[in-house]
């Protein structure tokens, strides 16, 4: 449950970074998070389905 909250926070952060170009560091964290999600996708299809529904 905490992991999905963590994903949601960074996803929301990425939306703000598109609105405000000064939040580039936030977008960088989101990029690393997406790479981590891809690794999780390869390990657990059920988890990836839940993550993609959230995103």
N, CA, C and O atoms as a CHARMM CRD file, in Angstrom:
* protein
*
  220
    1    1 UNK  N      0.84000  -1.20000   0.00000 PROA 1      0.00000
    2    1 UNK  CA     0.00000   0.00000   0.00000 PROA 1      0.00000
    3    1 UNK  C      0.87500   1.25100   0.00000 PROA 1      0.00000
    4    1 UNK  O      0.61300   2.19800  -0.74000 PROA 1      0.00000
    5    2 UNK  N      1.91600   1.24900   0.83400 PROA 2      0.00000
    6    2 UNK  CA     2.81200   2.40000   0.90100 PROA 2      0.00000
    7    2 UNK  C      3.50300   2.63000  -0.44100 PROA 2      0.00000
    8    2 UNK  O      3.71100   3.77200  -0.85000 PROA 2      0.00000
    9    3 UNK  N      3.85900   1.53400  -1.12600 PROA 3      0.00000
   10    3 UNK  CA     4.53600   1.67400  -2.41400 PROA 3      0.00000
   11    3 UNK  C      3.66200   2.40300  -3.43000 PROA 3      0.00000
   12    3 UNK  O      4.14400   3.24800  -4.18600 PROA 3      0.00000
   13    4 UNK  N      2.37600   2.06900  -3.44100 PROA 4      0.00000
   14    4 UNK  CA     1.47800   2.71700  -4.40200 PROA 4      0.00000
   15    4 UNK  C      1.30300   4.19800  -4.08500 PROA 4      0.00000
   16    4 UNK  O      1.17400   5.01700  -4.99400 PROA 4      0.00000
   17    5 UNK  N      1.29800   4.54400  -2.80100 PROA 5      0.00000
   18    5 UNK  CA     1.24800   5.95100  -2.40300 PROA 5      0.00000
   19    5 UNK  C      2.51000   6.66600  -2.88400 PROA 5      0.00000
   20    5 UNK  O      2.44900   7.79300  -3.37500 PROA 5      0.00000
   21    6 UNK  N      3.64700   5.99600  -2.73700 PROA 6      0.00000
   22    6 UNK  CA     4.93200   6.53600  -3.18300 PROA 6      0.00000
   23    6 UNK  C      4.91600   6.80300  -4.68900 PROA 6      0.00000
   24    6 UNK  O      5.37300   7.85000  -5.14700 PROA 6      0.00000
   25    7 UNK  N      4.38900   5.85200  -5.44500 PROA 7      0.00000
   26    7 UNK  CA     4.28700   6.02000  -6.90000 PROA 7      0.00000
   27    7 UNK  C      3.37000   7.19300  -7.23700 PROA 7      0.00000
   28    7 UNK  O      3.68200   8.00100  -8.11200 PROA 7      0.00000
   29    8 UNK  N      2.24200   7.28200  -6.54300 PROA 8      0.00000
   30    8 UNK  CA     1.29000   8.35300  -6.81400 PROA 8      0.00000
   31    8 UNK  C      1.91100   9.73100  -6.55900 PROA 8      0.00000
   32    8 UNK  O      1.71000  10.66000  -7.34200 PROA 8      0.00000
   33    9 UNK  N      2.66000   9.85700  -5.47000 PROA 9      0.00000
   34    9 UNK  CA     3.29300  11.13800  -5.13900 PROA 9      0.00000
   35    9 UNK  C      4.24700  11.55900  -6.24500 PROA 9      0.00000
   36    9 UNK  O      4.23200  12.71700  -6.66200 PROA 9      0.00000
   37   10 UNK  N      5.08000  10.63700  -6.72800 PROA 10     0.00000
   38   10 UNK  CA     6.02800  11.00600  -7.77700 PROA 10     0.00000
   39   10 UNK  C      5.33800  11.23600  -9.11800 PROA 10     0.00000
   40   10 UNK  O      5.80200  12.05000  -9.91600 PROA 10     0.00000
   41   11 UNK  N      4.23800  10.53400  -9.37600 PROA 11     0.00000
   42   11 UNK  CA     3.48500  10.77800 -10.60000 PROA 11     0.00000
   43   11 UNK  C      2.89100  12.18400 -10.57900 PROA 11     0.00000
   44   11 UNK  O      2.95700  12.91100 -11.57000 PROA 11     0.00000
   45   12 UNK  N      2.31200  12.55700  -9.43800 PROA 12     0.00000
   46   12 UNK  CA     1.76700  13.91000  -9.28700 PROA 12     0.00000
   47   12 UNK  C      2.88600  14.93800  -9.42000 PROA 12     0.00000
   48   12 UNK  O      2.69900  16.01000  -9.99700 PROA 12     0.00000
   49   13 UNK  N      4.03200  14.59900  -8.88400 PROA 13     0.00000
   50   13 UNK  CA     5.19400  15.48600  -8.96600 PROA 13     0.00000
   51   13 UNK  C      5.60200  15.69900 -10.42000 PROA 13     0.00000
   52   13 UNK  O      5.97300  16.80900 -10.80300 PROA 13     0.00000
   53   14 UNK  N      5.53700  14.64800 -11.23100 PROA 14     0.00000
   54   14 UNK  CA     5.91500  14.77800 -12.63700 PROA 14     0.00000
   55   14 UNK  C      4.94400  15.68800 -13.38800 PROA 14     0.00000
   56   14 UNK  O      5.34800  16.41800 -14.29200 PROA 14     0.00000
   57   15 UNK  N      3.67000  15.64300 -13.01400 PROA 15     0.00000
   58   15 UNK  CA     2.70400  16.54700 -13.63900 PROA 15     0.00000
   59   15 UNK  C      3.03900  17.99700 -13.32200 PROA 15     0.00000
   60   15 UNK  O      2.93800  18.87200 -14.18200 PROA 15     0.00000
   61   16 UNK  N      3.44000  18.24100 -12.07400 PROA 16     0.00000
   62   16 UNK  CA     3.82000  19.59800 -11.69200 PROA 16     0.00000
   63   16 UNK  C      5.08200  20.03300 -12.42700 PROA 16     0.00000
   64   16 UNK  O      5.22500  21.20700 -12.76700 PROA 16     0.00000
   65   17 UNK  N      5.99600  19.10200 -12.67500 PROA 17     0.00000
   66   17 UNK  CA     7.23500  19.47100 -13.36200 PROA 17     0.00000
   67   17 UNK  C      6.95900  19.88600 -14.80600 PROA 17     0.00000
   68   17 UNK  O      7.71200  20.67700 -15.37600 PROA 17     0.00000
   69   18 UNK  N      5.88200  19.35900 -15.40500 PROA 18     0.00000
   70   18 UNK  CA     5.51800  19.78500 -16.75500 PROA 18     0.00000
   71   18 UNK  C      4.94700  21.19600 -16.73200 PROA 18     0.00000
   72   18 UNK  O      5.13400  21.97000 -17.67100 PROA 18     0.00000
   73   19 UNK  N      4.24900  21.51900 -15.64900 PROA 19     0.00000
   74   19 UNK  CA     3.66000  22.84700 -15.51900 PROA 19     0.00000
   75   19 UNK  C      4.72800  23.86900 -15.14800 PROA 19     0.00000
   76   19 UNK  O      4.74300  24.99100 -15.65500 PROA 19     0.00000
   77   20 UNK  N      5.61700  23.45700 -14.25500 PROA 20     0.00000
   78   20 UNK  CA     6.64600  24.36700 -13.75300 PROA 20     0.00000
   79   20 UNK  C      8.02400  23.83800 -14.11900 PROA 20     0.00000
   80   20 UNK  O      8.49800  22.89500 -13.48500 PROA 20     0.00000
   81   21 UNK  N      8.67600  24.40800 -15.11100 PROA 21     0.00000
   82   21 UNK  CA     9.97700  23.90600 -15.57300 PROA 21     0.00000
   83   21 UNK  C     11.07800  24.01000 -14.52800 PROA 21     0.00000
   84   21 UNK  O     12.14400  23.42000 -14.70400 PROA 21     0.00000
   85   22 UNK  N     10.84300  24.75200 -13.43700 PROA 22     0.00000
   86   22 UNK  CA    11.86000  24.87000 -12.40500 PROA 22     0.00000
   87   22 UNK  C     11.96000  23.61900 -11.54900 PROA 22     0.00000
   88   22 UNK  O     12.91900  23.46300 -10.79300 PROA 22     0.00000
   89   23 UNK  N     10.98000  22.72200 -11.65600 PROA 23     0.00000
   90   23 UNK  CA    10.99600  21.50000 -10.85500 PROA 23     0.00000
   91   23 UNK  C     11.63900  20.34800 -11.63500 PROA 23     0.00000
   92   23 UNK  O     11.10500  19.23900 -11.67500 PROA 23     0.00000
   93   24 UNK  N     12.77800  20.62300 -12.24500 PROA 24     0.00000
   94   24 UNK  CA    13.42700  19.60700 -13.06600 PROA 24     0.00000
   95   24 UNK  C     13.92400  18.43600 -12.23500 PROA 24     0.00000
   96   24 UNK  O     13.91600  17.30000 -12.70800 PROA 24     0.00000
   97   25 UNK  N     14.35300  18.68800 -11.01400 PROA 25     0.00000
   98   25 UNK  CA    14.85400  17.60600 -10.16600 PROA 25     0.00000
   99   25 UNK  C     13.74500  16.61100  -9.86600 PROA 25     0.00000
  100   25 UNK  O     13.99400  15.41000  -9.76800 PROA 25     0.00000
  101   26 UNK  N     12.51800  17.10600  -9.71900 PROA 26     0.00000
  102   26 UNK  CA    11.37800  16.23900  -9.47800 PROA 26     0.00000
  103   26 UNK  C     11.15500  15.32200 -10.67600 PROA 26     0.00000
  104   26 UNK  O     10.87200  14.13700 -10.49800 PROA 26     0.00000
  105   27 UNK  N     11.27700  15.84300 -11.87700 PROA 27     0.00000
  106   27 UNK  CA    11.13100  15.03900 -13.07600 PROA 27     0.00000
  107   27 UNK  C     12.21400  13.97700 -13.18000 PROA 27     0.00000
  108   27 UNK  O     11.96600  12.87900 -13.67700 PROA 27     0.00000
  109   28 UNK  N     13.41500  14.30300 -12.71200 PROA 28     0.00000
  110   28 UNK  CA    14.50700  13.33300 -12.71600 PROA 28     0.00000
  111   28 UNK  C     14.19700  12.17300 -11.79600 PROA 28     0.00000
  112   28 UNK  O     14.43900  11.01900 -12.14800 PROA 28     0.00000
  113   29 UNK  N     13.65900  12.46700 -10.61100 PROA 29     0.00000
  114   29 UNK  CA    13.26400  11.39900  -9.69300 PROA 29     0.00000
  115   29 UNK  C     12.17900  10.53300 -10.32700 PROA 29     0.00000
  116   29 UNK  O     12.19300   9.31100 -10.18100 PROA 29     0.00000
  117   30 UNK  N     11.24400  11.16200 -11.02800 PROA 30     0.00000
  118   30 UNK  CA    10.16900  10.40700 -11.67200 PROA 30     0.00000
  119   30 UNK  C     10.72700   9.47500 -12.74600 PROA 30     0.00000
  120   30 UNK  O     10.24200   8.35500 -12.90400 PROA 30     0.00000
  121   31 UNK  N     11.73200   9.92300 -13.47800 PROA 31     0.00000
  122   31 UNK  CA    12.35200   9.08600 -14.50400 PROA 31     0.00000
  123   31 UNK  C     12.97900   7.85100 -13.88300 PROA 31     0.00000
  124   31 UNK  O     12.81800   6.74500 -14.40000 PROA 31     0.00000
  125   32 UNK  N     13.69600   8.02900 -12.77200 PROA 32     0.00000
  126   32 UNK  CA    14.29600   6.88300 -12.08800 PROA 32     0.00000
  127   32 UNK  C     13.21600   5.94300 -11.55300 PROA 32     0.00000
  128   32 UNK  O     13.38400   4.72400 -11.56500 PROA 32     0.00000
  129   33 UNK  N     12.12000   6.51000 -11.09100 PROA 33     0.00000
  130   33 UNK  CA    11.02300   5.68700 -10.57900 PROA 33     0.00000
  131   33 UNK  C     10.41400   4.84600 -11.69400 PROA 33     0.00000
  132   33 UNK  O     10.09600   3.67600 -11.48100 PROA 33     0.00000
  133   34 UNK  N     10.24800   5.42900 -12.88200 PROA 34     0.00000
  134   34 UNK  CA     9.70000   4.66500 -14.00600 PROA 34     0.00000
  135   34 UNK  C     10.63000   3.50800 -14.39700 PROA 34     0.00000
  136   34 UNK  O     10.15500   2.43100 -14.75600 PROA 34     0.00000
  137   35 UNK  N     11.93100   3.72100 -14.33200 PROA 35     0.00000
  138   35 UNK  CA    12.86900   2.62900 -14.60700 PROA 35     0.00000
  139   35 UNK  C     12.71700   1.52000 -13.57000 PROA 35     0.00000
  140   35 UNK  O     12.78600   0.33900 -13.91100 PROA 35     0.00000
  141   36 UNK  N     12.51100   1.89200 -12.31500 PROA 36     0.00000
  142   36 UNK  CA    12.29700   0.90500 -11.26100 PROA 36     0.00000
  143   36 UNK  C     11.00300   0.13500 -11.49600 PROA 36     0.00000
  144   36 UNK  O     10.94500  -1.07100 -11.25800 PROA 36     0.00000
  145   37 UNK  N      9.96600   0.82800 -11.96100 PROA 37     0.00000
  146   37 UNK  CA     8.68800   0.16600 -12.25700 PROA 37     0.00000
  147   37 UNK  C      8.86800  -0.84700 -13.38300 PROA 37     0.00000
  148   37 UNK  O      8.26900  -1.92200 -13.34400 PROA 37     0.00000
  149   38 UNK  N      9.67700  -0.52500 -14.37400 PROA 38     0.00000
  150   38 UNK  CA     9.91800  -1.47300 -15.46600 PROA 38     0.00000
  151   38 UNK  C     10.58400  -2.74400 -14.94400 PROA 38     0.00000
  152   38 UNK  O     10.27700  -3.84200 -15.40900 PROA 38     0.00000
  153   39 UNK  N     11.49400  -2.59800 -13.97900 PROA 39     0.00000
  154   39 UNK  CA    12.12500  -3.77800 -13.38700 PROA 39     0.00000
  155   39 UNK  C     11.10200  -4.61400 -12.63400 PROA 39     0.00000
  156   39 UNK  O     11.12500  -5.84300 -12.69000 PROA 39     0.00000
  157   40 UNK  N     10.20500  -3.93400 -11.92900 PROA 40     0.00000
  158   40 UNK  CA     9.15800  -4.64500 -11.19300 PROA 40     0.00000
  159   40 UNK  C      8.22800  -5.36300 -12.17400 PROA 40     0.00000
  160   40 UNK  O      7.78200  -6.47900 -11.90600 PROA 40     0.00000
  161   41 UNK  N      7.94000  -4.72600 -13.30200 PROA 41     0.00000
  162   41 UNK  CA     7.08300  -5.35100 -14.31900 PROA 41     0.00000
  163   41 UNK  C      7.65400  -6.69600 -14.75900 PROA 41     0.00000
  164   41 UNK  O      6.91400  -7.66200 -14.94700 PROA 41     0.00000
  165   42 UNK  N      8.95400  -6.75000 -14.92000 PROA 42     0.00000
  166   42 UNK  CA     9.58600  -7.99300 -15.36400 PROA 42     0.00000
  167   42 UNK  C      9.50100  -9.06900 -14.28500 PROA 42     0.00000
  168   42 UNK  O      9.52200 -10.26000 -14.59400 PROA 42     0.00000
  169   43 UNK  N      9.40700  -8.65500 -13.02700 PROA 43     0.00000
  170   43 UNK  CA     9.39700  -9.61300 -11.92200 PROA 43     0.00000
  171   43 UNK  C      7.99800 -10.06800 -11.54300 PROA 43     0.00000
  172   43 UNK  O      7.80100 -11.23300 -11.19700 PROA 43     0.00000
  173   44 UNK  N      7.01700  -9.16100 -11.60400 PROA 44     0.00000
  174   44 UNK  CA     5.70100  -9.49100 -11.06800 PROA 44     0.00000
  175   44 UNK  C      4.60700  -8.84200 -11.90600 PROA 44     0.00000
  176   44 UNK  O      4.38900  -7.63300 -11.82000 PROA 44     0.00000
  177   45 UNK  N      3.91800  -9.64300 -12.71700 PROA 45     0.00000
  178   45 UNK  CA     2.89600  -9.10900 -13.61800 PROA 45     0.00000
  179   45 UNK  C      1.71300  -8.53100 -12.85300 PROA 45     0.00000
  180   45 UNK  O      1.12500  -7.54100 -13.28900 PROA 45     0.00000
  181   46 UNK  N      1.36000  -9.12100 -11.73600 PROA 46     0.00000
  182   46 UNK  CA     0.23500  -8.61900 -10.95000 PROA 46     0.00000
  183   46 UNK  C      0.53200  -7.22800 -10.41200 PROA 46     0.00000
  184   46 UNK  O     -0.31400  -6.33600 -10.47200 PROA 46     0.00000
  185   47 UNK  N      1.73700  -7.05000  -9.88700 PROA 47     0.00000
  186   47 UNK  CA     2.12600  -5.74000  -9.36500 PROA 47     0.00000
  187   47 UNK  C      2.13900  -4.70600 -10.48700 PROA 47     0.00000
  188   47 UNK  O      1.68500  -3.57900 -10.29000 PROA 47     0.00000
  189   48 UNK  N      2.65200  -5.07100 -11.65800 PROA 48     0.00000
  190   48 UNK  CA     2.72000  -4.12300 -12.76300 PROA 48     0.00000
  191   48 UNK  C      1.32400  -3.70100 -13.20600 PROA 48     0.00000
  192   48 UNK  O      1.11300  -2.54500 -13.57200 PROA 48     0.00000
  193   49 UNK  N      0.37000  -4.63100 -13.17500 PROA 49     0.00000
  194   49 UNK  CA    -0.99500  -4.28700 -13.55400 PROA 49     0.00000
  195   49 UNK  C     -1.55700  -3.24300 -12.60800 PROA 49     0.00000
  196   49 UNK  O     -2.19000  -2.28400 -13.05000 PROA 49     0.00000
  197   50 UNK  N     -1.33700  -3.41500 -11.32200 PROA 50     0.00000
  198   50 UNK  CA    -1.83300  -2.45300 -10.33300 PROA 50     0.00000
  199   50 UNK  C     -1.16800  -1.10300 -10.52400 PROA 50     0.00000
  200   50 UNK  O     -1.82500  -0.06800 -10.42000 PROA 50     0.00000
  201   51 UNK  N      0.13400  -1.10100 -10.80400 PROA 51     0.00000
  202   51 UNK  CA     0.85700   0.16200 -10.97400 PROA 51     0.00000
  203   51 UNK  C      0.34200   0.90200 -12.20700 PROA 51     0.00000
  204   51 UNK  O      0.10600   2.10900 -12.15400 PROA 51     0.00000
  205   52 UNK  N      0.16900   0.18200 -13.31900 PROA 52     0.00000
  206   52 UNK  CA    -0.28400   0.84600 -14.54100 PROA 52     0.00000
  207   52 UNK  C     -1.70900   1.37300 -14.40300 PROA 52     0.00000
  208   52 UNK  O     -2.04400   2.40400 -14.98700 PROA 52     0.00000
  209   53 UNK  N     -2.55300   0.67800 -13.63800 PROA 53     0.00000
  210   53 UNK  CA    -3.89700   1.19600 -13.39300 PROA 53     0.00000
  211   53 UNK  C     -3.82300   2.48600 -12.59500 PROA 53     0.00000
  212   53 UNK  O     -4.60000   3.41200 -12.82600 PROA 53     0.00000
  213   54 UNK  N     -2.87600   2.54500 -11.64500 PROA 54     0.00000
  214   54 UNK  CA    -2.71600   3.74000 -10.82800 PROA 54     0.00000
  215   54 UNK  C     -2.19400   4.89900 -11.66800 PROA 54     0.00000
  216   54 UNK  O     -2.64900   6.03300 -11.51900 PROA 54     0.00000
  217   55 UNK  N     -1.23500   4.61300 -12.55500 PROA 55     0.00000
  218   55 UNK  CA    -0.66900   5.67300 -13.38700 PROA 55     0.00000
  219   55 UNK  C     -1.63300   6.02100 -14.50400 PROA 55     0.00000
  220   55 UNK  O     -1.34200   6.89600 -15.32000 PROA 55     0.00000
